[in-house]
Coordinates of C-alpha atoms in Angstrom, one line a residue:
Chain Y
X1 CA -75.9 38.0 -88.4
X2 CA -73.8 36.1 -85.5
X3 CA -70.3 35.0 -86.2
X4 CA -70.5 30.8 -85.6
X5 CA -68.5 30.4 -82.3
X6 CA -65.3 28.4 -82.6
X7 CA -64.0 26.3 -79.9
X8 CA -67.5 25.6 -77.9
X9 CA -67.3 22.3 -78.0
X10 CA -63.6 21.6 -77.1
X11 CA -63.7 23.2 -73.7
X12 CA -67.2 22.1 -73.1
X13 CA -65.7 18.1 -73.9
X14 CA -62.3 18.7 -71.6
X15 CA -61.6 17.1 -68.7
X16 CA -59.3 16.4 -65.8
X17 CA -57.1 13.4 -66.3
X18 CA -55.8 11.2 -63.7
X19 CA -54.4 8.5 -65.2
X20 CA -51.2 8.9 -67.5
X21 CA -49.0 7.2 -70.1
X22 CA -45.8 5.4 -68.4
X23 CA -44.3 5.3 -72.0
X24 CA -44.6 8.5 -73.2
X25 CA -43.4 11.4 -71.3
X26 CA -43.8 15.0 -71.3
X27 CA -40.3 16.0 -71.7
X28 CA -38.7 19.2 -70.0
X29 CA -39.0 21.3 -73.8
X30 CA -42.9 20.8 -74.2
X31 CA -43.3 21.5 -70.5
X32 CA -41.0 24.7 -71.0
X33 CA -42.5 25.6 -74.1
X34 CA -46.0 25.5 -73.2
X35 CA -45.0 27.1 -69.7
X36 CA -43.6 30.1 -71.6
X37 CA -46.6 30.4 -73.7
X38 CA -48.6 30.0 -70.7
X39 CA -46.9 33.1 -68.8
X40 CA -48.6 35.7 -71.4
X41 CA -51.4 34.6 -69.1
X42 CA -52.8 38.3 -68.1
X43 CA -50.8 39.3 -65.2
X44 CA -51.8 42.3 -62.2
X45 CA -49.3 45.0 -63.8
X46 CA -47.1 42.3 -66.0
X47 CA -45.7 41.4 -62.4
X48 CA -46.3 37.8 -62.8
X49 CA -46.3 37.3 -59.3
X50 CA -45.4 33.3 -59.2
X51 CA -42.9 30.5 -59.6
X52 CA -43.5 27.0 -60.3
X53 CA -42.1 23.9 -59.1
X54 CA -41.7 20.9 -61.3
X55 CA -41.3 17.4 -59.8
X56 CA -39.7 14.4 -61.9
X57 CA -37.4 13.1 -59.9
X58 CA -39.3 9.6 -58.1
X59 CA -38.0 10.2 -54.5
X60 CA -39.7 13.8 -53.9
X61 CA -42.4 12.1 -55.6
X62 CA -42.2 9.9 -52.5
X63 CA -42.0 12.4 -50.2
X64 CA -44.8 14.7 -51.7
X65 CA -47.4 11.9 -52.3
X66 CA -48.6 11.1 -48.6
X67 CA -49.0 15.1 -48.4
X68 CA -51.9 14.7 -51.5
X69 CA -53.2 11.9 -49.7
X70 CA -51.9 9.3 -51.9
X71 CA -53.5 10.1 -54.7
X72 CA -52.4 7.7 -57.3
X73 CA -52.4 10.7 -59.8
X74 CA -49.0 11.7 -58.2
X75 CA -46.8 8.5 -58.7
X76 CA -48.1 7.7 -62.2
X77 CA -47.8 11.5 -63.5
X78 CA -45.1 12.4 -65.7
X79 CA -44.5 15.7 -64.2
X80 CA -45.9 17.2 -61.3
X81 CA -46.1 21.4 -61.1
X82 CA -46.8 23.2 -57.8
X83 CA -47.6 26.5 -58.9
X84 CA -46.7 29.1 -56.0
X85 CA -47.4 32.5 -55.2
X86 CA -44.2 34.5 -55.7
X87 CA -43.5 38.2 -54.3
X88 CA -39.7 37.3 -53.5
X89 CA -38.3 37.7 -57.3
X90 CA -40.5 41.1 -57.7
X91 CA -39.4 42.2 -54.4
X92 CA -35.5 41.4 -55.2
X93 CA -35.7 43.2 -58.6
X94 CA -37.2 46.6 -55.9
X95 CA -34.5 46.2 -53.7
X96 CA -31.9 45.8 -56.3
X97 CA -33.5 49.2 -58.0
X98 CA -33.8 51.5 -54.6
X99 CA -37.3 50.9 -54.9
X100 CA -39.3 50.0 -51.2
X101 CA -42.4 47.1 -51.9
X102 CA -44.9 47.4 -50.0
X103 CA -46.3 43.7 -50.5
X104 CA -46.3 42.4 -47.0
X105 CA -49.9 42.2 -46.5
X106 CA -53.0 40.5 -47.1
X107 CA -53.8 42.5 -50.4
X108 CA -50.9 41.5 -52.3
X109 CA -51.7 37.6 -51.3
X110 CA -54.6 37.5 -52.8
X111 CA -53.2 39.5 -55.9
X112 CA -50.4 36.8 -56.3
X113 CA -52.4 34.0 -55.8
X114 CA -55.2 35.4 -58.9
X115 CA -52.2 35.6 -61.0
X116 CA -50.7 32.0 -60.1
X117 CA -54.3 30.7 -60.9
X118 CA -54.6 32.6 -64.3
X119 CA -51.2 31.3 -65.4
X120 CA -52.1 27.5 -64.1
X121 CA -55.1 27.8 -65.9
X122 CA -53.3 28.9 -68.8
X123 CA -50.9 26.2 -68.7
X124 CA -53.5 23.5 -68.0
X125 CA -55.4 24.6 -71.4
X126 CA -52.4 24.9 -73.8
X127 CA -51.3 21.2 -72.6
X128 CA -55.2 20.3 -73.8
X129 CA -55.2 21.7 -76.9
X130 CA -51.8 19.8 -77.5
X131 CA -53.5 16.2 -76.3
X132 CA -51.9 16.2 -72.6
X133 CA -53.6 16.2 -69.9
X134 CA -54.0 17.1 -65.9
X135 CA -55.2 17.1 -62.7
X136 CA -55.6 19.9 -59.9
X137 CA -55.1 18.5 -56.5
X138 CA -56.8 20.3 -54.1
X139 CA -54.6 19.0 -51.0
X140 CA -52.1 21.3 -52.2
X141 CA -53.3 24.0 -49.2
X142 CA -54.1 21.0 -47.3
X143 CA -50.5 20.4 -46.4
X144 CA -49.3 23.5 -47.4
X145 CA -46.4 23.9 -44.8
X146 CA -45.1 20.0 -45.5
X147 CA -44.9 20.7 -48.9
X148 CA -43.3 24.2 -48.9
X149 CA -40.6 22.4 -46.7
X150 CA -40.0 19.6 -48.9
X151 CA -39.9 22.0 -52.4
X152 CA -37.6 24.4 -50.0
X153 CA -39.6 28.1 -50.1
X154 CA -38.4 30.4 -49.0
X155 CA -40.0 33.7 -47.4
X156 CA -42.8 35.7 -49.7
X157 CA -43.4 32.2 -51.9
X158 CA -46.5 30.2 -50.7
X159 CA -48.4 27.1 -52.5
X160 CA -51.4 27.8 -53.9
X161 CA -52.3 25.0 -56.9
X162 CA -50.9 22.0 -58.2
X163 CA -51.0 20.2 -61.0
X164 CA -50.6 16.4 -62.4
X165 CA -49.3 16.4 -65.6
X166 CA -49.3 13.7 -68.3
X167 CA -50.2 11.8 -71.7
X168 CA -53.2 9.5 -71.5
X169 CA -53.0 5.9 -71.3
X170 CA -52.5 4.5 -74.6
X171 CA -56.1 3.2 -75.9
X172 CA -58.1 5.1 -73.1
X173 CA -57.5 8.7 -73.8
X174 CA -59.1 11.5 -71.7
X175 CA -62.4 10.4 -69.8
X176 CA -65.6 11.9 -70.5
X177 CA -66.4 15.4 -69.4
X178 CA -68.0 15.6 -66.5
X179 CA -71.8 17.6 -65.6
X180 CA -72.1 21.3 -65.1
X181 CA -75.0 23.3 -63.5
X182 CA -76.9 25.2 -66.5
X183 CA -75.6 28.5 -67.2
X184 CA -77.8 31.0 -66.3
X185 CA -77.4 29.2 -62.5
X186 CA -74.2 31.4 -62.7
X187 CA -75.1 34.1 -65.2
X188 CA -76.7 37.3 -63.2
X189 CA -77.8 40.2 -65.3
X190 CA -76.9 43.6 -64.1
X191 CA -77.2 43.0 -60.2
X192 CA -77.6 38.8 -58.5
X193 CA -80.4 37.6 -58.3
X194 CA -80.8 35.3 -55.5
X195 CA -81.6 31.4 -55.6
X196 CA -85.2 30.1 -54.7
X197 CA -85.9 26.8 -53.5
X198 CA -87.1 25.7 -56.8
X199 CA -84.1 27.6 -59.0
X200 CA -81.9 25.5 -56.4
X201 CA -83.9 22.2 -57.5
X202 CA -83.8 22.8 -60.8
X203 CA -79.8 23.5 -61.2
X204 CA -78.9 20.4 -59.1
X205 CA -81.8 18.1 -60.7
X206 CA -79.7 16.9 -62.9
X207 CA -76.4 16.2 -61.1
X208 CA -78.5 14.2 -59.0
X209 CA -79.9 12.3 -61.2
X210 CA -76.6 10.8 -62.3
X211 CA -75.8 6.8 -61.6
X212 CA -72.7 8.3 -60.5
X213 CA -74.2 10.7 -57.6
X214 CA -76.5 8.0 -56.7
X215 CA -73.7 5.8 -56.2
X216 CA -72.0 7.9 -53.4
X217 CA -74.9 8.2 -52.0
X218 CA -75.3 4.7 -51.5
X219 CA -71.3 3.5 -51.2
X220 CA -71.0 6.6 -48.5
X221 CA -74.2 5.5 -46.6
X222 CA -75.9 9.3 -46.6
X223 CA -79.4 10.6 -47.7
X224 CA -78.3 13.0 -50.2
X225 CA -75.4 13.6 -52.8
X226 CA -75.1 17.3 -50.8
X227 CA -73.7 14.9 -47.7
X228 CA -71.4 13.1 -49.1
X229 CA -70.0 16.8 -50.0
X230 CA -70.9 17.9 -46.5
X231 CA -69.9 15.0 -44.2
X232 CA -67.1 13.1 -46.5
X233 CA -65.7 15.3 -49.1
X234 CA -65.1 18.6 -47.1
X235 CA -66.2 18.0 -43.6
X236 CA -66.7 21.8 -42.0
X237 CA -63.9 20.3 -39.2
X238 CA -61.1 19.4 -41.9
X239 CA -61.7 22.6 -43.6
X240 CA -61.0 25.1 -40.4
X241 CA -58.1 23.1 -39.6
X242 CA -56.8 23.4 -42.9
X243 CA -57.9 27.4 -42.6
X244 CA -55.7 27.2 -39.5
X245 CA -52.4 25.8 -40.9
X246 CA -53.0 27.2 -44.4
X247 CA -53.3 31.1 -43.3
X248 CA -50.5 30.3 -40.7
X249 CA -48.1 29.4 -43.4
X250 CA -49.2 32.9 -45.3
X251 CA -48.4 34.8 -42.6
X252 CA -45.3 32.9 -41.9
X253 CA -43.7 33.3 -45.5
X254 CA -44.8 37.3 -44.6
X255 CA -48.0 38.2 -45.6
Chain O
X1 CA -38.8 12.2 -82.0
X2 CA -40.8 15.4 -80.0
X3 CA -44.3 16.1 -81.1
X4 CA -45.0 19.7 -83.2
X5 CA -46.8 21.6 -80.1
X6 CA -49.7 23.9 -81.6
X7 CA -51.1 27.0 -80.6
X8 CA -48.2 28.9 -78.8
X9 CA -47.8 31.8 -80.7
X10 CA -51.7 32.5 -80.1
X11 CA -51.0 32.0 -76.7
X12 CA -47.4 34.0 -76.7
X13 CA -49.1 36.9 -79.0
X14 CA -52.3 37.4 -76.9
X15 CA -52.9 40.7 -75.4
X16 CA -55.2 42.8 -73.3
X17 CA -57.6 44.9 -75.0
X18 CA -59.0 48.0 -73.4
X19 CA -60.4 50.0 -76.6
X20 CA -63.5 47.9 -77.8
X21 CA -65.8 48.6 -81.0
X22 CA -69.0 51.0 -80.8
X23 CA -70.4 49.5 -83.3
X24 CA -69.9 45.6 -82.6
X25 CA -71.6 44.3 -79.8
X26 CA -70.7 41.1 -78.0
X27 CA -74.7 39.8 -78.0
X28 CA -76.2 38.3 -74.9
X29 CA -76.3 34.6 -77.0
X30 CA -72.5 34.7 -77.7
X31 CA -71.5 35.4 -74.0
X32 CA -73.9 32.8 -73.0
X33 CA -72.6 30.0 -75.2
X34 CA -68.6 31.4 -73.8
X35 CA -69.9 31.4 -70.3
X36 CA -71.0 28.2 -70.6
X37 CA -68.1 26.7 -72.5
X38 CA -66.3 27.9 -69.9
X39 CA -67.7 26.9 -66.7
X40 CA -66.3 23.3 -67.9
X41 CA -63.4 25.1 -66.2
X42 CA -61.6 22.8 -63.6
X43 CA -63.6 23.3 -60.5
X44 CA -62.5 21.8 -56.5
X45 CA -65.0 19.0 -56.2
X46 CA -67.1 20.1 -59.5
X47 CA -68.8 22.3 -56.7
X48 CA -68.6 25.5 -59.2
X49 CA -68.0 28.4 -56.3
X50 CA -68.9 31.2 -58.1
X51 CA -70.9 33.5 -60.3
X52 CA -70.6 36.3 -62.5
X53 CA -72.8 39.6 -62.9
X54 CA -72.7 41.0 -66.1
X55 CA -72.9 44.7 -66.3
X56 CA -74.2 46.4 -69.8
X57 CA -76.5 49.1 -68.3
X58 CA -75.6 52.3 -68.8
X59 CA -76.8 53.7 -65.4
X60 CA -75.2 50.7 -63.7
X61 CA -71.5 51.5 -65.9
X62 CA -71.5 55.3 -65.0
X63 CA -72.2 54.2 -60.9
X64 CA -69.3 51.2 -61.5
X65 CA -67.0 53.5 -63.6
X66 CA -65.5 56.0 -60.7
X67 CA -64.8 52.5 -58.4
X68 CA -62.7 51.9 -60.9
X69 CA -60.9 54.8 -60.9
X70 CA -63.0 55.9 -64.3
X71 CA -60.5 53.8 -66.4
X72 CA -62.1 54.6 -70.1
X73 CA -62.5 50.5 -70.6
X74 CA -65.3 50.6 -68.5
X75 CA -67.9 52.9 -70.3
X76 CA -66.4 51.9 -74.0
X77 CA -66.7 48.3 -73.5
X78 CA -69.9 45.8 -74.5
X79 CA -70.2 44.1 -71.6
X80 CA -68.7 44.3 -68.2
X81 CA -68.5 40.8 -66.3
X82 CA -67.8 40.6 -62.3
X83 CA -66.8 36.9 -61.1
X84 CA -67.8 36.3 -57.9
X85 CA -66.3 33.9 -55.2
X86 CA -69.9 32.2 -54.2
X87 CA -70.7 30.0 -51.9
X88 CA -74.2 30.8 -51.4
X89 CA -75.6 29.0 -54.3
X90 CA -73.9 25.5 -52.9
X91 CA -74.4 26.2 -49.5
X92 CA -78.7 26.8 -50.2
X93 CA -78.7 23.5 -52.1
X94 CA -76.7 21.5 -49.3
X95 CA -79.5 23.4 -46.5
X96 CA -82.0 22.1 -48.4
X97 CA -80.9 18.7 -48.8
X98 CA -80.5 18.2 -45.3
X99 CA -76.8 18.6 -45.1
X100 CA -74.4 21.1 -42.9
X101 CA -72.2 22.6 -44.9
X102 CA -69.0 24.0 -43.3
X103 CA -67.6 26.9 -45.4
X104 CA -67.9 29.5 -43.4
X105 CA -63.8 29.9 -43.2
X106 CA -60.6 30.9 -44.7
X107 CA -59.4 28.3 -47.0
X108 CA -63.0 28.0 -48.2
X109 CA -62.9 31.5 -49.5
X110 CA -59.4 30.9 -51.2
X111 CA -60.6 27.6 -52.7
X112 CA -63.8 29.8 -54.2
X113 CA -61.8 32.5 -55.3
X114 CA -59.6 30.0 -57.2
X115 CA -62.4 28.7 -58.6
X116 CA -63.6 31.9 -60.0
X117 CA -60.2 32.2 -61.1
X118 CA -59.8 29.5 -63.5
X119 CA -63.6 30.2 -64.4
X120 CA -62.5 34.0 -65.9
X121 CA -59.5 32.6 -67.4
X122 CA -61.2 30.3 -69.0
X123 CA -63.4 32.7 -70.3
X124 CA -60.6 34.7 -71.5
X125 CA -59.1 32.5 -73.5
X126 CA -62.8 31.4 -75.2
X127 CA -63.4 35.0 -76.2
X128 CA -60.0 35.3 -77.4
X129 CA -60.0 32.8 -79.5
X130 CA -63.1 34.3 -81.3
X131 CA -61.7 37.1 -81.6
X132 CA -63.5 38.9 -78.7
X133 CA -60.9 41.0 -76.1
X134 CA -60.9 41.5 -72.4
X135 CA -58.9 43.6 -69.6
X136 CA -58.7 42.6 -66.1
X137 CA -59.6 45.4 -64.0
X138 CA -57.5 44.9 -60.7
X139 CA -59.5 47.7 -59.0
X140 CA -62.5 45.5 -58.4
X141 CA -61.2 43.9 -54.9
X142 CA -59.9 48.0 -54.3
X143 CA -63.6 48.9 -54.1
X144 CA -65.4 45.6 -53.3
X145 CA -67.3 46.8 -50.6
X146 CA -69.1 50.0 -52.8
X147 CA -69.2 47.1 -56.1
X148 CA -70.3 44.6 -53.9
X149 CA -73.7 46.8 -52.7
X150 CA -73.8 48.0 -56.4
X151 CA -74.3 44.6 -57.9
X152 CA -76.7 43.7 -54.5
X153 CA -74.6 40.6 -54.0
X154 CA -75.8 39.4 -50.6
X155 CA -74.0 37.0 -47.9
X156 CA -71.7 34.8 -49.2
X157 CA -70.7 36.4 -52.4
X158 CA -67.5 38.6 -52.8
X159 CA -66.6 39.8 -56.0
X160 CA -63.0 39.1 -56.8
X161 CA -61.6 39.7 -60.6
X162 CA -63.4 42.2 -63.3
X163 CA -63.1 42.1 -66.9
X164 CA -64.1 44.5 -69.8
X165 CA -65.3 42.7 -73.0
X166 CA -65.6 43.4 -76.4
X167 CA -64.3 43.6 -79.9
X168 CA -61.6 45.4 -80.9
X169 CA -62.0 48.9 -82.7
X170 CA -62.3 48.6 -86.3
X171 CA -58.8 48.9 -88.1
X172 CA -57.1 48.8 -84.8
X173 CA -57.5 45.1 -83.9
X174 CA -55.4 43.9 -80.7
X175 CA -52.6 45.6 -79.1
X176 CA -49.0 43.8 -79.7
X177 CA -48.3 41.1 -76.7
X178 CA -46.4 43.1 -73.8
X179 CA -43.4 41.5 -72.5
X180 CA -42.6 38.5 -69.7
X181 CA -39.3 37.3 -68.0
X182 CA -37.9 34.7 -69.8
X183 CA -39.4 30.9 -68.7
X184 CA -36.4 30.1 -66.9
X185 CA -37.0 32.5 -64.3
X186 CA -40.4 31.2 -63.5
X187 CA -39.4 27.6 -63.7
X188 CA -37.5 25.9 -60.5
X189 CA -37.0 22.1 -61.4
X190 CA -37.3 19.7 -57.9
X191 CA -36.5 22.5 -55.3
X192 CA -36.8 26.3 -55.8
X193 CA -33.6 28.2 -56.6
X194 CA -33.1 31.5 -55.0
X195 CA -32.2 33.8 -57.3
X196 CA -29.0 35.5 -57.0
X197 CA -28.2 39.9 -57.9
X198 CA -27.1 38.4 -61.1
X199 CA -30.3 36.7 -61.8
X200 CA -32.9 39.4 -61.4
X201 CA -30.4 41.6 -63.5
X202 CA -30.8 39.4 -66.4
X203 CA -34.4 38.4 -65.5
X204 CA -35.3 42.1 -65.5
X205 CA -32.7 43.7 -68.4
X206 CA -35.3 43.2 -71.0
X207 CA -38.3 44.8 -69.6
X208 CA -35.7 47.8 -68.5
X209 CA -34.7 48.0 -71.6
X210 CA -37.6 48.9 -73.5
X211 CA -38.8 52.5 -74.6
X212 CA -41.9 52.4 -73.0
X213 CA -40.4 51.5 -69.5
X214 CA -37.9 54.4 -70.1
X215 CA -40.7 56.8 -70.9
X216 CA -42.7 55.2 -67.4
X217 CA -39.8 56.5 -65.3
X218 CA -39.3 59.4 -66.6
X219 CA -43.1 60.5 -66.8
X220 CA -43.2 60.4 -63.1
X221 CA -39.3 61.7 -62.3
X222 CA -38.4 58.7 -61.1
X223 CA -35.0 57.0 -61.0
X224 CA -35.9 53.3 -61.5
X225 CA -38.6 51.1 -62.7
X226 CA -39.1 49.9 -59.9
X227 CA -39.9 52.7 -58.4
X228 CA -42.2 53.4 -60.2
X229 CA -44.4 50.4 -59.3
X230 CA -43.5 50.6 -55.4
X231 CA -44.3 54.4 -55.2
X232 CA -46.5 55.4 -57.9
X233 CA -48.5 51.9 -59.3
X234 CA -48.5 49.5 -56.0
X235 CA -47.7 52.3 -53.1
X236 CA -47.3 50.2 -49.3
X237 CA -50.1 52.1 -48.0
X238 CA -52.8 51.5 -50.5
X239 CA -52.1 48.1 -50.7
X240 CA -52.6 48.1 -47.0
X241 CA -56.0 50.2 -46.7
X242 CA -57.4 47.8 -49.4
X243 CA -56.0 44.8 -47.4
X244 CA -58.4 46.3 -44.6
X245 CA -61.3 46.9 -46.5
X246 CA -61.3 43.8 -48.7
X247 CA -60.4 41.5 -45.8
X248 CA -63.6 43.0 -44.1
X249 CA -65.8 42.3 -47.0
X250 CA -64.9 38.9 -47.2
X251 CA -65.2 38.8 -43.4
X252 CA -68.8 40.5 -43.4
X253 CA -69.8 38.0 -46.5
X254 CA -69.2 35.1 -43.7
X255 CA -66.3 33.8 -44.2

């Protein structure tokens, strides 16, 4: 007999939150407290190979704003979190113990940055399950270099998510969740099993089918929902140039 | 007057389990239903970049097991689940709707693999909270290449976190949470604070302290945790053969 799941529908009804309470704040005990339960996140070798950056204060709001492009999420948040891949404070604990890392390379990047993700993650569910709610803003690699200036990094710490971070609005709460491709669209049974033209128009039927998709369509002037990703969203040009400046600043802070 | 926060102990007492049940199964149903809860994971652009290959075969397990270096979790767990950074399944639905997609680059790789990030952890914390355990196994992007051909995962697709599933042993249950720095020495508030000698001392003093690191050192005649992580764990030069090897997958997978 199957054990009833718990849980199913509350991560299956979250969603990301954009617009916050300006009366009620999440003060600096919740954020540390669910931050501390969020670092039991699993971790490569308990390393915990990241830092995060919390932003309050309204004039680095200022300056970090025109670097996510504005987004209004950033000014009305109640706290803002850049979570950062972080080899110096691992490194400084070898150094201090005549021990010689050997992170300076591409490997231990990518190793840092899984670990930052896990832990955002992990902080951007406990907040959920205690009624507060967030945003990821993708800009963060955008304007990587800006902002690592700005939140003063130093060597072997580098960007990788950030976070909006808030109540909701009093009356509105948390908006509805938003569509999903159908499971077994992601779900591959012992080796993949590649997409035909017809598995393809079956898992995207019904995000096309949306008033919401149609409406970009229209309000963006293109054919199909998949150019408005394409053309408007994440043009192939604005994401080299970003590949460009974003592995520059990697290999700057020493990877 | 501060709200009662719920659910951190869960979060502060979770821990990794690598000894599953023989007799319990995780069935096909209940990962479905926890994949699926999960895949309401935040996504970039709710373009879902990944997949995940799920691995219960015993023939596929005993070719998997040696790539990752035969740790015991692999053969004793239920299910074995490799996510996937994939951009192919986006990138044949954009072809086909007339659209150019331009992914073919760094930061779309990282934004994928973040994807897939906060798609696992998501999962994690589903299964956990049924009572279902997992392990990371870091050694997936050591042998992507050999996994990668394993699980036939074709252009695009680069598999980038493992996990072993299943229920605990009967009796046994979960392991007790393993140790983190305290939150103040993840946390920097505005600007990031560099940590002084002092500061990784006390950061570090508690994980030094414990019997098992003691036991760690001495095991493998070293004179310093650290040590043991630079020279024996994390050496310079395997981190730097699997830099080449997995940056050369990810190349040969296009982007």
């Amino acid at each position: 007999m199957e054990k009833e799941l718990k849980y199913l529908d509350f991560f299956k009804k979250r969603s990301t939150l954009r617009r916050y309470s300006s009366s009620e704040e999440v003060s600096d005990e919740t954020l540390t407290a669910l931050l501390e339960a969020a670092s039991h996140a699993p971790t490569t070798g308990n390393m915990q190979l990241y830092s995060v950056i919390s932003t309050r204060d309204n004039d680095m709001k200022e300056r970090l704003a025109p670097l996510h492009f504005n987004q209004p999420t950033v000014k009305g948040c109640s706290v803002m979190l850049t979570f950062c891949a972080d080899l110096r404070r691992f490194e400084k604990w070898c150094e201090q113990r005549n021990a010689r890392p050997g992170f300076r390379n591409y490997h231990s990047f990518i190793t840092a940055l899984i670990d930052t993700a896990l832990f955002a993650q992990q902080f951007v569910t406990l907040a959920e399950l205690n009624g507060i709610g967030s945003c990821y803003l993708g800009t963060v690699t955008y304007n990587a270099e800006k902002i690592a200036e700005i939140l003063s990094l130093p060597e072997r710490v580098v960007p990788v998510l950030c976070l909006t971070v808030g109540y909701p609005e009093d009356g509105t709460g948390f908006p509805p969740a938003s569509d999903r491709i159908p499971v077994n669209g992601v779900l591959h049974k012992e080796t993949y099993k590649d997409y035909s033209k017809d598995d393809i128009d079956r898992l995207f039927e019904y995000k096309e089918s949306l008033e919401e998709s149609k409406r970009f369509v229209e309000e963006n002037s293109k054919e199909t929902l998949a150019q408005v990703f394409t053309d408007i969203r994440y043009p192939g040009k604005m994401n080299e140039e970003v590949s460009e400046s974003f592995s520059r600043l990697v290999k700057d802070k020493g990877f």
